[in-house]
Amino acid sequence: ELKVEQNPLFLSMQEGKNYTIYCNYSTTSDRLYWYRQDPGKSLESLFVLLSNGAVKQEGRLMASLDTKARLSTLHITAAVHDLSATHFCAVEITRVPTDQTGANNLFFGTGTRLTVIP
Amino acid sequence: EAQVTQNPRYLITVTGKKLTVTCSQNMNHEYMSWYRQDPGLGLRQIYYSMNVEVTDKGDVPEGYKVSRKEKRNFPLILESPSPNQTSLYFCASRYRRTYNYGYTFGSGTRLTVV
């Protein structure tokens, strides 16, 4: 069974500080995604990481993927209050269903609840 | 606007009363799926569909049904809801073989079964 573990589960940080969220998974993956969820809201896509060594940056967030280590990181630079949300990683694998091929499934980590304190 | 639309957003129902949560996408995506989100458990897949008339079970399918008669719609059916199905439900879709854009999620349906 695929396990996706995020660390830390809760993160409280001051504005302007840097921090990294870690996402470990237990089996070979095709792709890895990072999402953000505000309380009571839907999931917003942050990054799609498609291959080993992939690094993507958007504003104060940078995501990387090491498929050999089965590890992805989400690095926050100079945090601002707007980043407060729950951040999820999700690992995508190809599922072989009962009578079809090529179906994919997302396995989510439990999320990291990030609070940025002014 | 490209989006996944779920209805209703909130629903309170009684045990055993059949209900349907609708999901519709306007992006011509082949792949659609349903997830439930519970505290401490993250999101778990209920059912998915690779295309019209092609559906299969996810990780927690018990107590749910789905259908995919049209490409844009993927309703989730609870034939006899029970309190343990109280949860936040999300529908998601994407192109089957184009991965760059990831999944698009609906706004969610908060279901309470009493």
CSV table of N, CA, C and O in Angstrom, one decimal, chain B residues 39-110:
chain,number,residue,atom,x,y,z
B,39,PRO,N,-10.8,14.6,8.6
B,39,PRO,CA,-9.7,15.1,9.4
B,39,PRO,C,-8.7,14.0,9.8
B,39,PRO,O,-9.1,12.9,10.2
B,40,GLY,N,-7.4,14.3,9.6
B,40,GLY,CA,-6.4,13.3,9.9
B,40,GLY,C,-6.2,12.2,8.9
B,40,GLY,O,-5.2,11.5,9.0
B,41,LEU,N,-7.0,12.2,7.9
B,41,LEU,CA,-6.9,11.1,6.9
B,41,LEU,C,-6.6,11.6,5.5
B,41,LEU,O,-6.4,10.9,4.5
B,42,GLY,N,-6.6,12.9,5.3
B,42,GLY,CA,-6.4,13.5,4.0
B,42,GLY,C,-7.5,13.2,3.0
B,42,GLY,O,-8.6,13.0,3.4
B,43,LEU,N,-7.2,13.2,1.8
B,43,LEU,CA,-8.2,12.9,0.7
B,43,LEU,C,-8.0,11.5,0.3
B,43,LEU,O,-6.9,11.0,0.0
B,44,ARG,N,-9.1,10.8,0.1
B,44,ARG,CA,-9.0,9.4,-0.3
B,44,ARG,C,-10.0,9.2,-1.5
B,44,ARG,O,-11.1,9.8,-1.5
B,45,GLN,N,-9.5,8.4,-2.5
B,45,GLN,CA,-10.3,8.3,-3.7
B,45,GLN,C,-11.5,7.3,-3.5
B,45,GLN,O,-11.3,6.2,-3.0
B,46,ILE,N,-12.6,7.7,-4.0
B,46,ILE,CA,-13.8,6.8,-3.9
B,46,ILE,C,-14.0,6.0,-5.2
B,46,ILE,O,-14.1,4.8,-5.2
B,47,TYR,N,-14.2,6.7,-6.3
B,47,TYR,CA,-14.3,6.1,-7.6
B,47,TYR,C,-13.6,7.0,-8.6
B,47,TYR,O,-13.5,8.2,-8.4
B,48,TYR,N,-13.3,6.5,-9.8
B,48,TYR,CA,-12.8,7.3,-10.8
B,48,TYR,C,-13.3,6.8,-12.2
B,48,TYR,O,-13.9,5.7,-12.3
B,49,SER,N,-13.2,7.6,-13.2
B,49,SER,CA,-13.7,7.3,-14.5
B,49,SER,C,-12.7,7.7,-15.6
B,49,SER,O,-12.3,8.9,-15.6
B,50,MET,N,-12.3,6.8,-16.4
B,50,MET,CA,-11.3,7.2,-17.4
B,50,MET,C,-11.9,7.8,-18.7
B,50,MET,O,-11.3,8.4,-19.5
B,51,ASN,N,-13.2,7.5,-18.9
B,51,ASN,CA,-13.9,8.0,-20.0
B,51,ASN,C,-15.4,7.6,-19.9
B,51,ASN,O,-15.8,7.0,-18.9
B,52,VAL,N,-16.2,8.0,-20.9
B,52,VAL,CA,-17.6,7.7,-20.8
B,52,VAL,C,-17.8,6.2,-20.7
B,52,VAL,O,-17.2,5.4,-21.4
B,53,GLU,N,-18.7,5.8,-19.8
B,53,GLU,CA,-19.0,4.4,-19.5
B,53,GLU,C,-17.9,3.5,-19.0
B,53,GLU,O,-18.0,2.3,-18.9
B,54,VAL,N,-16.8,4.2,-18.5
B,54,VAL,CA,-15.7,3.5,-18.0
B,54,VAL,C,-15.4,4.0,-16.6
B,54,VAL,O,-15.0,5.1,-16.4
B,55,THR,N,-15.8,3.2,-15.6
B,55,THR,CA,-15.6,3.6,-14.2
B,55,THR,C,-14.9,2.4,-13.4
B,55,THR,O,-15.0,1.3,-13.8
B,56,ASP,N,-14.3,2.8,-12.3
B,56,ASP,CA,-13.7,1.7,-11.4
B,56,ASP,C,-13.6,2.3,-10.0
B,56,ASP,O,-13.6,3.5,-9.8
B,57,LYS,N,-13.4,1.3,-9.1
B,57,LYS,CA,-13.4,1.6,-7.7
B,57,LYS,C,-12.0,2.3,-7.3
B,57,LYS,O,-11.0,1.9,-7.8
B,58,GLY,N,-12.1,3.2,-6.4
B,58,GLY,CA,-10.9,3.7,-5.8
B,58,GLY,C,-10.6,3.0,-4.5
B,58,GLY,O,-10.8,1.8,-4.4
B,59,ASP,N,-10.1,3.7,-3.5
B,59,ASP,CA,-9.7,3.1,-2.2
B,59,ASP,C,-10.8,2.9,-1.2
B,59,ASP,O,-10.8,2.0,-0.4
B,60,VAL,N,-11.9,3.7,-1.3
B,60,VAL,CA,-13.0,3.6,-0.3
B,60,VAL,C,-14.3,3.7,-1.0
B,60,VAL,O,-15.1,4.6,-0.8
B,61,PRO,N,-14.7,2.7,-1.9
B,61,PRO,CA,-15.9,2.7,-2.7
B,61,PRO,C,-17.1,2.3,-2.0
B,61,PRO,O,-18.3,2.5,-2.5
B,62,GLU,N,-17.0,1.6,-0.8
B,62,GLU,CA,-18.2,1.0,-0.1
B,62,GLU,C,-19.2,2.1,0.2
B,62,GLU,O,-18.9,3.1,0.8
B,63,GLY,N,-20.5,1.8,-0.2
B,63,GLY,CA,-21.6,2.7,0.0
B,63,GLY,C,-21.8,3.7,-1.0
B,63,GLY,O,-22.7,4.6,-0.9
B,64,TYR,N,-21.0,3.7,-2.1
B,64,TYR,CA,-21.1,4.7,-3.1
B,64,TYR,C,-21.3,4.1,-4.5
B,64,TYR,O,-20.9,2.9,-4.7
B,65,LYS,N,-22.0,4.8,-5.4
B,65,LYS,CA,-22.1,4.4,-6.8
B,65,LYS,C,-21.8,5.6,-7.6
B,65,LYS,O,-22.0,6.8,-7.2
B,66,VAL,N,-21.4,5.4,-8.9
B,66,VAL,CA,-21.2,6.5,-9.8
B,66,VAL,C,-21.7,6.0,-11.2
B,66,VAL,O,-22.0,4.9,-11.4
B,67,SER,N,-21.8,7.0,-12.1
B,67,SER,CA,-22.1,6.7,-13.5
B,67,SER,C,-21.4,7.7,-14.3
B,67,SER,O,-21.1,8.8,-13.9
B,68,ARG,N,-21.1,7.4,-15.6
B,68,ARG,CA,-20.5,8.3,-16.5
B,68,ARG,C,-21.2,8.1,-17.9
B,68,ARG,O,-20.6,7.5,-18.8
B,69,LYS,N,-22.3,8.7,-18.0
B,69,LYS,CA,-23.1,8.5,-19.2
B,69,LYS,C,-22.7,9.6,-20.2
B,69,LYS,O,-22.9,9.4,-21.5
B,70,GLU,N,-22.2,10.7,-19.7
B,70,GLU,CA,-21.7,11.8,-20.6
B,70,GLU,C,-20.3,12.2,-20.1
B,70,GLU,O,-20.0,12.0,-19.0
B,71,LYS,N,-19.5,12.7,-21.0
B,71,LYS,CA,-18.2,13.1,-20.7
B,71,LYS,C,-18.1,14.1,-19.6
B,71,LYS,O,-17.2,14.1,-18.8
B,72,ARG,N,-19.0,15.1,-19.6
B,72,ARG,CA,-18.9,16.2,-18.7
B,72,ARG,C,-19.4,15.9,-17.3
B,72,ARG,O,-19.1,16.6,-16.4
B,73,ASN,N,-20.2,14.9,-17.1
B,73,ASN,CA,-20.9,14.7,-15.8
B,73,ASN,C,-20.4,13.4,-15.2
B,73,ASN,O,-20.3,12.3,-15.8
B,74,PHE,N,-20.3,13.5,-13.8
B,74,PHE,CA,-19.8,12.3,-13.1
B,74,PHE,C,-20.5,12.3,-11.7
B,74,PHE,O,-19.9,12.7,-10.7
B,75,PRO,N,-21.8,12.0,-11.6
B,75,PRO,CA,-22.5,12.1,-10.3
B,75,PRO,C,-22.1,11.0,-9.3
B,75,PRO,O,-21.7,9.9,-9.7
B,76,LEU,N,-22.1,11.3,-8.1
B,76,LEU,CA,-21.8,10.4,-7.0
B,76,LEU,C,-23.1,10.1,-6.3
B,76,LEU,O,-23.8,11.0,-5.9
B,77,ILE,N,-23.5,8.8,-6.2
B,77,ILE,CA,-24.7,8.4,-5.6
B,77,ILE,C,-24.5,7.7,-4.3
B,77,ILE,O,-23.7,6.7,-4.3
B,78,LEU,N,-25.3,8.1,-3.3
B,78,LEU,CA,-25.3,7.4,-2.0
B,78,LEU,C,-26.7,6.7,-1.9
B,78,LEU,O,-27.7,7.5,-1.7
B,79,GLU,N,-26.8,5.4,-2.1
B,79,GLU,CA,-28.1,4.8,-2.2
B,79,GLU,C,-28.8,4.8,-0.8
B,79,GLU,O,-30.0,5.0,-0.7
B,80,SER,N,-28.0,4.5,0.2
B,80,SER,CA,-28.5,4.5,1.6
B,80,SER,C,-27.4,5.1,2.6
B,80,SER,O,-26.7,4.4,3.2
B,81,PRO,N,-27.4,6.4,2.6
B,81,PRO,CA,-26.3,7.1,3.4
B,81,PRO,C,-26.4,6.7,4.9
B,81,PRO,O,-27.4,6.5,5.5
B,82,SER,N,-25.2,6.6,5.4
B,82,SER,CA,-25.0,6.4,6.8
B,82,SER,C,-24.2,7.5,7.5
B,82,SER,O,-23.4,8.2,6.7
B,83,PRO,N,-24.2,7.6,8.8
B,83,PRO,CA,-23.4,8.7,9.4
B,83,PRO,C,-21.9,8.6,9.1
B,83,PRO,O,-21.3,9.7,9.1
B,84,ASN,N,-21.4,7.5,8.9
B,84,ASN,CA,-19.9,7.4,8.6
B,84,ASN,C,-19.6,7.9,7.2
B,84,ASN,O,-18.4,8.0,6.8
B,85,GLN,N,-20.6,8.3,6.5
B,85,GLN,CA,-20.3,9.0,5.2
B,85,GLN,C,-20.4,10.5,5.3
B,85,GLN,O,-20.3,11.2,4.3
B,86,THR,N,-20.6,11.0,6.5
B,86,THR,CA,-20.4,12.4,6.7
B,86,THR,C,-19.0,12.8,6.4
B,86,THR,O,-18.1,12.3,7.0
B,87,SER,N,-18.8,13.8,5.5
B,87,SER,CA,-17.5,14.1,5.1
B,87,SER,C,-17.6,15.3,4.1
B,87,SER,O,-18.6,15.8,3.8
B,88,LEU,N,-16.4,15.7,3.7
B,88,LEU,CA,-16.3,16.7,2.6
B,88,LEU,C,-15.9,16.0,1.3
B,88,LEU,O,-14.8,15.3,1.3
B,89,TYR,N,-16.6,16.2,0.3
B,89,TYR,CA,-16.4,15.5,-0.9
B,89,TYR,C,-15.9,16.4,-2.0
B,89,TYR,O,-16.5,17.5,-2.2
B,90,PHE,N,-15.0,15.9,-2.8
B,90,PHE,CA,-14.4,16.7,-3.9
B,90,PHE,C,-14.5,15.9,-5.2
B,90,PHE,O,-14.1,14.7,-5.2
B,91,CYS,N,-14.9,16.5,-6.3
B,91,CYS,CA,-14.8,16.0,-7.6
B,91,CYS,C,-13.6,16.6,-8.3
B,91,CYS,O,-13.3,17.8,-8.0
B,92,ALA,N,-12.9,15.8,-9.1
B,92,ALA,CA,-11.7,16.4,-9.8
B,92,ALA,C,-11.7,15.8,-11.2
B,92,ALA,O,-12.2,14.7,-11.5
B,93,SER,N,-11.0,16.5,-12.1
B,93,SER,CA,-10.9,16.1,-13.5
B,93,SER,C,-9.6,16.5,-14.1
B,93,SER,O,-8.9,17.4,-13.6
B,94,ARG,N,-9.2,15.8,-15.1
B,94,ARG,CA,-8.0,16.3,-15.9
B,94,ARG,C,-8.0,15.5,-17.2
B,94,ARG,O,-8.7,14.5,-17.4
B,95,TYR,N,-7.2,16.0,-18.2
B,95,TYR,CA,-7.0,15.3,-19.4
B,95,TYR,C,-6.3,13.9,-19.1
B,95,TYR,O,-5.4,13.9,-18.2
B,96,ARG,N,-6.6,12.9,-19.8
B,96,ARG,CA,-6.1,11.6,-19.4
B,96,ARG,C,-4.6,11.5,-19.7
B,96,ARG,O,-3.9,10.9,-18.9
B,97,ARG,N,-4.1,12.1,-20.8
B,97,ARG,CA,-2.7,11.8,-21.1
B,97,ARG,C,-1.9,13.1,-21.2
B,97,ARG,O,-0.8,13.1,-21.8
B,98,THR,N,-2.4,14.2,-20.7
B,98,THR,CA,-1.7,15.5,-20.6
B,98,THR,C,-1.5,15.8,-19.2
B,98,THR,O,-2.5,16.2,-18.5
B,99,TYR,N,-0.3,15.8,-18.7
B,99,TYR,CA,-0.1,15.8,-17.2
B,99,TYR,C,0.4,17.2,-16.7
B,99,TYR,O,0.3,17.5,-15.6
B,100,ASN,N,0.8,18.1,-17.6
B,100,ASN,CA,1.4,19.3,-17.2
B,100,ASN,C,0.4,20.2,-16.3
B,100,ASN,O,0.9,21.0,-15.5
B,101,TYR,N,-0.9,20.1,-16.5
B,101,TYR,CA,-1.8,20.9,-15.9
B,101,TYR,C,-2.4,20.3,-14.6
B,101,TYR,O,-3.2,21.0,-13.9
B,102,GLY,N,-2.1,19.1,-14.4
B,102,GLY,CA,-2.6,18.5,-13.2
B,102,GLY,C,-4.1,18.3,-13.1
B,102,GLY,O,-4.8,18.3,-14.2
B,103,TYR,N,-4.7,18.2,-11.9
B,103,TYR,CA,-6.1,18.0,-11.7
B,103,TYR,C,-6.8,19.4,-11.4
B,103,TYR,O,-6.2,20.2,-10.7
B,104,THR,N,-8.0,19.5,-11.8
B,104,THR,CA,-8.8,20.6,-11.4
B,104,THR,C,-9.9,20.1,-10.5
B,104,THR,O,-10.6,19.1,-10.8
B,105,PHE,N,-10.0,20.7,-9.3
B,105,PHE,CA,-10.9,20.3,-8.3
B,105,PHE,C,-12.2,21.2,-8.2
B,105,PHE,O,-12.1,22.4,-8.5
B,106,GLY,N,-13.3,20.5,-7.9
B,106,GLY,CA,-14.5,21.3,-7.6
B,106,GLY,C,-14.4,22.0,-6.3
B,106,GLY,O,-13.5,21.8,-5.5
B,107,SER,N,-15.4,22.7,-5.9
B,107,SER,CA,-15.5,23.5,-4.7
B,107,SER,C,-15.8,22.7,-3.5
B,107,SER,O,-15.6,23.2,-2.4
B,108,GLY,N,-16.2,21.5,-3.7
B,108,GLY,CA,-16.5,20.6,-2.5
B,108,GLY,C,-18.0,20.6,-2.1
B,108,GLY,O,-18.7,21.6,-2.4
B,109,THR,N,-18.4,19.5,-1.6
B,109,THR,CA,-19.7,19.3,-1.0
B,109,THR,C,-19.6,18.8,0.4
B,109,THR,O,-19.0,17.7,0.6
B,110,ARG,N,-20.1,19.6,1.3
B,110,ARG,CA,-20.0,19.1,2.7
B,110,ARG,C,-21.3,18.4,3.1
B,110,ARG,O,-22.4,19.0,3.1
